[in-house]
Amino acid sequence: MSGWLLGHAAMIRFILVGGVLVALLLAQRLWPRRGEVSTRWRRARNISMSLIAAGVIYLVLPLTAVSFAAAVEERQIGLFNFVRWPYPVELVAGIVALDLAIYWQHRWMHRVPWLWRLHRVHHSDIQFEVTLGLRFHPLEIILSLLYKFLVIALLGAAPLTVLAYEVLLAVFSLFSHADIALPGGWDRRLRLLVITPDWHRVHHSVHREETDSNYGNFLSLWDRCFGSRIEQPRDGHRPMLIGLDSFRDEALQTLPALLMNPVARERDPTVR
Ligand SMILES: [Zn+2]
């Protein structure tokens, strides 16, 4: 079973992510939280950014995180290859450890000026809607993959663990950016454990102290542990402005402008 899963890792990820994207696009129409109306071609641009990133990675890196984990397993290096826990325990511990690593990667993306230049392409979107979860600069995706390789090697994370986390991360990237209103008290309940759209929307606020908060990608635990949690946006979910002041013009939102954004000037870089 695990052999089949690993042999079809790329296809499984593609089908799951595609299916969740379509389901969330539909859910946004049926149960909108803010009723974001996309500007012309915006969704196509965001989806194109993810296709360009996938193409660039295919051309420059011959490895995926799962195939890298298989090479690590073959060489029997990393923590989990020494401790020999039962696999279900290792799976949960591996997912938690990988999520912690990605939380810190996200914090560094905001803290280190040249990393912020790559990551701000994601933050420059002026709408908060599911396709934003696909909009990352290809260089950020490459750096993130190299960082994941390092973490996988240190942990000795098994290929199946890495596949499970990759799928979770991709699904939560879509879910946490969706413009959907969760029914009843579900946002309050879910956010005790995982990132919800209302939780993550705060991270896309134009207000700097809110942008530099809620860095979690899957578990909300890390923002609670490391003091980076803001529960609600100060302007309220419906009126709040999304994006970055320097990149609001439509001319700065074209596909070429997004790809060149890391070398553009930000109006108020201040201490970032
Ligand atoms: Zn961010």
GROMACS .gro file of C-alpha atoms and ligand atoms in nm:
model
  273
    1MET     CA    1   0.000   0.000   0.000
    2SER     CA    2   0.269   0.250   0.104
    3GLY     CA    3   0.470   0.147  -0.205
    4TRP     CA    4   0.175   0.233  -0.430
    5LEU     CA    5   0.120   0.566  -0.249
    6LEU     CA    6   0.485   0.663  -0.289
    7GLY     CA    7   0.494   0.550  -0.652
    8HIS     CA    8   0.200   0.778  -0.729
    9ALA     CA    9   0.292   1.065  -0.493
   10ALA     CA   10   0.284   1.340  -0.757
   11MET     CA   11  -0.048   1.224  -0.901
   12ILE     CA   12  -0.208   1.187  -0.554
   13ARG     CA   13  -0.101   1.540  -0.461
   14PHE     CA   14  -0.218   1.686  -0.790
   15ILE     CA   15  -0.562   1.519  -0.774
   16LEU     CA   16  -0.617   1.604  -0.406
   17VAL     CA   17  -0.507   1.967  -0.442
   18GLY     CA   18  -0.710   2.007  -0.763
   19GLY     CA   19  -1.018   1.852  -0.599
   20VAL     CA   20  -0.989   2.068  -0.286
   21LEU     CA   21  -0.937   2.380  -0.502
   22VAL     CA   22  -1.256   2.313  -0.700
   23ALA     CA   23  -1.452   2.229  -0.380
   24LEU     CA   24  -1.336   2.550  -0.208
   25LEU     CA   25  -1.410   2.764  -0.516
   26LEU     CA   26  -1.764   2.627  -0.499
   27ALA     CA   27  -1.785   2.675  -0.120
   28GLN     CA   28  -1.676   3.039  -0.160
   29ARG     CA   29  -1.974   3.098  -0.392
   30LEU     CA   30  -2.218   2.925  -0.158
   31TRP     CA   31  -2.093   3.051   0.181
   32PRO     CA   32  -1.878   3.362   0.132
   33ARG     CA   33  -1.721   3.530   0.437
   34ARG     CA   34  -1.649   3.866   0.272
   35GLY     CA   35  -1.771   3.802  -0.084
   36GLU     CA   36  -1.435   3.885  -0.244
   37VAL     CA   37  -1.488   3.979  -0.610
   38SER     CA   38  -1.171   3.897  -0.802
   39THR     CA   39  -1.023   4.166  -1.024
   40ARG     CA   40  -0.985   4.077  -1.394
   41TRP     CA   41  -0.761   3.774  -1.455
   42ARG     CA   42  -0.651   3.769  -1.088
   43ARG     CA   43  -0.735   3.401  -1.031
   44ALA     CA   44  -0.571   3.300  -1.359
   45ARG     CA   45  -0.255   3.489  -1.254
   46ASN     CA   46  -0.242   3.323  -0.912
   47ILE     CA   47  -0.292   2.976  -1.062
   48SER     CA   48  -0.029   3.058  -1.329
   49MET     CA   49   0.222   3.147  -1.054
   50SER     CA   50   0.190   2.795  -0.910
   51LEU     CA   51   0.224   2.636  -1.256
   52ILE     CA   52   0.535   2.846  -1.329
   53ALA     CA   53   0.685   2.747  -0.990
   54ALA     CA   54   0.611   2.377  -1.062
   55GLY     CA   55   0.773   2.410  -1.407
   56VAL     CA   56   1.084   2.587  -1.272
   57ILE     CA   57   1.130   2.323  -1.001
   58TYR     CA   58   1.088   2.043  -1.256
   59LEU     CA   59   1.364   2.202  -1.465
   60VAL     CA   60   1.617   2.294  -1.193
   61LEU     CA   61   1.567   2.033  -0.919
   62PRO     CA   62   1.557   1.662  -1.007
   63LEU     CA   63   1.418   1.576  -0.659
   64THR     CA   64   1.089   1.611  -0.476
   65ALA     CA   65   1.063   1.616  -0.095
   66VAL     CA   66   0.929   1.258  -0.109
   67SER     CA   67   1.209   1.125  -0.332
   68PHE     CA   68   1.464   1.305  -0.113
   69ALA     CA   69   1.312   1.134   0.194
   70ALA     CA   70   1.349   0.797   0.015
   71ALA     CA   71   1.723   0.870  -0.040
   72VAL     CA   72   1.757   0.962   0.330
   73GLU     CA   73   1.583   0.637   0.430
   74GLU     CA   74   1.816   0.435   0.209
   75ARG     CA   75   2.117   0.585   0.387
   76GLN     CA   76   1.952   0.543   0.731
   77ILE     CA   77   2.043   0.892   0.850
   78GLY     CA   78   1.850   1.133   1.074
   79LEU     CA   79   1.679   1.111   1.414
   80PHE     CA   80   1.392   0.872   1.333
   81ASN     CA   81   1.632   0.618   1.182
   82PHE     CA   82   1.800   0.592   1.524
   83VAL     CA   83   1.507   0.594   1.768
   84ARG     CA   84   1.289   0.329   1.595
   85TRP     CA   85   0.948   0.432   1.729
   86PRO     CA   86   0.632   0.249   1.610
   87TYR     CA   87   0.543   0.403   1.273
   88PRO     CA   88   0.212   0.571   1.380
   89VAL     CA   89   0.404   0.756   1.656
   90GLU     CA   90   0.680   0.848   1.413
   91LEU     CA   91   0.421   0.970   1.159
   92VAL     CA   92   0.257   1.209   1.409
   93ALA     CA   93   0.593   1.324   1.550
   94GLY     CA   94   0.727   1.376   1.197
   95ILE     CA   95   0.426   1.587   1.090
   96VAL     CA   96   0.449   1.799   1.408
   97ALA     CA   97   0.826   1.849   1.365
   98LEU     CA   98   0.795   1.939   0.995
   99ASP     CA   99   0.519   2.188   1.077
  100LEU     CA  100   0.736   2.350   1.344
  101ALA     CA  101   1.018   2.385   1.091
  102ILE     CA  102   0.784   2.545   0.834
  103TYR     CA  103   0.649   2.784   1.100
  104TRP     CA  104   1.004   2.917   1.158
  105GLN     CA  105   1.072   2.931   0.786
  106HIS     CA  106   0.767   3.158   0.753
  107ARG     CA  107   0.885   3.381   1.040
  108TRP     CA  108   1.227   3.418   0.878
  109MET     CA  109   1.059   3.505   0.548
  110HIS     CA  110   0.910   3.807   0.725
  111ARG     CA  111   1.218   3.894   0.931
  112VAL     CA  112   1.507   3.871   0.682
  113PRO     CA  113   1.484   4.157   0.425
  114TRP     CA  114   1.591   3.962   0.114
  115LEU     CA  115   1.361   3.670   0.203
  116TRP     CA  116   1.075   3.916   0.252
  117ARG     CA  117   1.132   4.042  -0.105
  118LEU     CA  118   1.042   3.690  -0.227
  119HIS     CA  119   0.761   3.628   0.022
  120ARG     CA  120   0.593   3.967  -0.030
  121VAL     CA  121   0.475   3.844  -0.375
  122HIS     CA  122   0.231   3.628  -0.177
  123HIS     CA  123   0.133   3.919   0.051
  124SER     CA  124   0.088   4.170  -0.232
  125ASP     CA  125  -0.247   4.020  -0.336
  126ILE     CA  126  -0.526   4.263  -0.243
  127GLN     CA  127  -0.786   3.991  -0.212
  128PHE     CA  128  -0.806   3.702   0.031
  129GLU     CA  129  -0.948   3.409  -0.157
  130VAL     CA  130  -0.855   3.044  -0.220
  131THR     CA  131  -0.622   3.100  -0.522
  132LEU     CA  132  -0.399   3.317  -0.299
  133GLY     CA  133  -0.288   2.986  -0.148
  134LEU     CA  134  -0.121   2.907  -0.482
  135ARG     CA  135   0.053   3.243  -0.533
  136PHE     CA  136   0.420   3.217  -0.437
  137HIS     CA  137   0.731   3.334  -0.620
  138PRO     CA  138   0.916   3.036  -0.781
  139LEU     CA  139   1.237   3.131  -0.596
  140GLU     CA  140   1.053   3.113  -0.262
  141ILE     CA  141   0.927   2.765  -0.353
  142ILE     CA  142   1.281   2.651  -0.446
  143LEU     CA  143   1.430   2.789  -0.123
  144SER     CA  144   1.149   2.631   0.077
  145LEU     CA  145   1.216   2.293  -0.088
  146LEU     CA  146   1.591   2.311  -0.012
  147TYR     CA  147   1.509   2.398   0.351
  148LYS     CA  148   1.269   2.101   0.364
  149PHE     CA  149   1.548   1.872   0.236
  150LEU     CA  150   1.767   1.984   0.529
  151VAL     CA  151   1.488   1.925   0.784
  152ILE     CA  152   1.400   1.582   0.633
  153ALA     CA  153   1.768   1.478   0.651
  154LEU     CA  154   1.799   1.590   1.015
  155LEU     CA  155   1.474   1.418   1.115
  156GLY     CA  156   1.517   1.109   0.899
  157ALA     CA  157   1.148   1.159   0.810
  158ALA     CA  158   1.010   0.858   0.618
  159PRO     CA  159   0.884   0.918   0.260
  160LEU     CA  160   0.525   0.837   0.365
  161THR     CA  161   0.545   1.093   0.648
  162VAL     CA  162   0.675   1.354   0.403
  163LEU     CA  163   0.401   1.272   0.153
  164ALA     CA  164   0.135   1.304   0.426
  165TYR     CA  165   0.275   1.641   0.537
  166GLU     CA  166   0.311   1.772   0.181
  167VAL     CA  167  -0.055   1.691   0.113
  168LEU     CA  168  -0.165   1.848   0.445
  169LEU     CA  169   0.040   2.161   0.377
  170ALA     CA  170  -0.100   2.203   0.025
  171VAL     CA  171  -0.459   2.143   0.138
  172PHE     CA  172  -0.423   2.385   0.430
  173SER     CA  173  -0.262   2.646   0.207
  174LEU     CA  174  -0.588   2.645   0.008
  175PHE     CA  175  -0.827   2.609   0.303
  176SER     CA  176  -0.662   2.881   0.517
  177HIS     CA  177  -0.689   3.135   0.231
  178ALA     CA  178  -1.049   3.052   0.138
  179ASP     CA  179  -1.314   3.324   0.160
  180ILE     CA  180  -1.559   3.095   0.338
  181ALA     CA  181  -1.775   3.144   0.644
  182LEU     CA  182  -1.750   2.835   0.864
  183PRO     CA  183  -2.084   2.748   1.025
  184GLY     CA  184  -2.163   2.820   1.391
  185GLY     CA  185  -1.872   2.809   1.629
  186TRP     CA  186  -1.660   2.590   1.400
  187ASP     CA  187  -1.389   2.849   1.343
  188ARG     CA  188  -1.347   2.888   1.721
  189ARG     CA  189  -1.331   2.510   1.771
  190LEU     CA  190  -1.105   2.431   1.476
  191ARG     CA  191  -0.853   2.708   1.551
  192LEU     CA  192  -0.773   2.542   1.884
  193LEU     CA  193  -0.585   2.286   1.675
  194VAL     CA  194  -0.540   2.405   1.315
  195ILE     CA  195  -0.524   2.723   1.104
  196THR     CA  196  -0.863   2.853   0.987
  197PRO     CA  197  -0.943   3.116   0.720
  198ASP     CA  198  -1.037   3.378   0.986
  199TRP     CA  199  -0.712   3.308   1.173
  200HIS     CA  200  -0.496   3.337   0.863
  201ARG     CA  201  -0.677   3.642   0.717
  202VAL     CA  202  -0.522   3.848   0.999
  203HIS     CA  203  -0.180   3.759   0.850
  204HIS     CA  204  -0.280   3.929   0.523
  205SER     CA  205  -0.388   4.258   0.683
  206VAL     CA  206  -0.232   4.584   0.559
  207HIS     CA  207  -0.138   4.662   0.921
  208ARG     CA  208   0.221   4.562   0.978
  209GLU     CA  209   0.178   4.419   1.330
  210GLU     CA  210  -0.098   4.193   1.197
  211THR     CA  211   0.103   4.087   0.888
  212ASP     CA  212   0.384   3.990   1.125
  213SER     CA  213   0.161   3.752   1.323
  214ASN     CA  214  -0.021   3.417   1.275
  215TYR     CA  215   0.264   3.250   1.083
  216GLY     CA  216   0.129   2.896   1.130
  217ASN     CA  217   0.062   2.681   0.824
  218PHE     CA  218  -0.117   2.376   0.963
  219LEU     CA  219  -0.115   2.369   1.346
  220SER     CA  220  -0.209   2.683   1.543
  221LEU     CA  221   0.005   2.558   1.833
  222TRP     CA  222   0.324   2.739   1.720
  223ASP     CA  223   0.172   3.087   1.716
  224ARG     CA  224   0.046   3.020   2.069
  225CYS     CA  225   0.383   2.883   2.186
  226PHE     CA  226   0.601   3.156   2.035
  227GLY     CA  227   0.379   3.457   2.105
  228SER     CA  228   0.290   3.544   1.744
  229ARG     CA  229  -0.088   3.501   1.775
  230ILE     CA  230  -0.347   3.770   1.701
  231GLU     CA  231  -0.695   3.620   1.734
  232GLN     CA  232  -0.896   3.885   1.542
  233PRO     CA  233  -0.812   4.174   1.304
  234ARG     CA  234  -0.846   4.520   1.461
  235ASP     CA  235  -1.065   4.652   1.173
  236GLY     CA  236  -1.296   4.347   1.169
  237HIS     CA  237  -1.301   4.069   0.908
  238ARG     CA  238  -1.533   4.237   0.658
  239PRO     CA  239  -1.394   4.594   0.650
  240MET     CA  240  -1.024   4.502   0.686
  241LEU     CA  241  -0.792   4.582   0.395
  242ILE     CA  242  -0.583   4.299   0.248
  243GLY     CA  243  -0.237   4.333   0.092
  244LEU     CA  244   0.058   4.573   0.098
  245ASP     CA  245   0.035   4.951   0.056
  246SER     CA  246   0.318   4.961  -0.199
  247PHE     CA  247   0.169   4.711  -0.442
  248ARG     CA  248  -0.200   4.795  -0.475
  249ASP     CA  249  -0.200   4.924  -0.835
  250GLU     CA  250  -0.333   4.684  -1.098
  251ALA     CA  251  -0.014   4.750  -1.302
  252LEU     CA  252   0.186   4.590  -1.019
  253GLN     CA  253  -0.037   4.282  -1.016
  254THR     CA  254   0.034   4.154  -1.368
  255LEU     CA  255   0.215   3.821  -1.407
  256PRO     CA  256   0.547   3.981  -1.522
  257ALA     CA  257   0.522   4.237  -1.239
  258LEU     CA  258   0.470   3.958  -0.983
  259LEU     CA  259   0.771   3.766  -1.115
  260MET     CA  260   0.984   4.084  -1.098
  261ASN     CA  261   0.838   4.203  -0.765
  262PRO     CA  262   1.143   4.090  -0.559
  263VAL     CA  263   1.357   4.357  -0.729
  264ALA     CA  264   1.089   4.630  -0.708
  265ARG     CA  265   1.101   4.906  -0.447
  266GLU     CA  266   0.866   4.883  -0.151
  267ARG     CA  267   0.743   5.227  -0.048
  268ASP     CA  268   0.787   5.172   0.323
  269PRO     CA  269   1.033   4.892   0.395
  270THR     CA  270   1.112   5.048   0.742
  271VAL     CA  271   1.273   4.794   0.971
  272ARG     CA  272   1.163   4.477   0.797
  273ZN      ZN  273   0.359   3.556   0.536
   0.00000   0.00000   0.00000
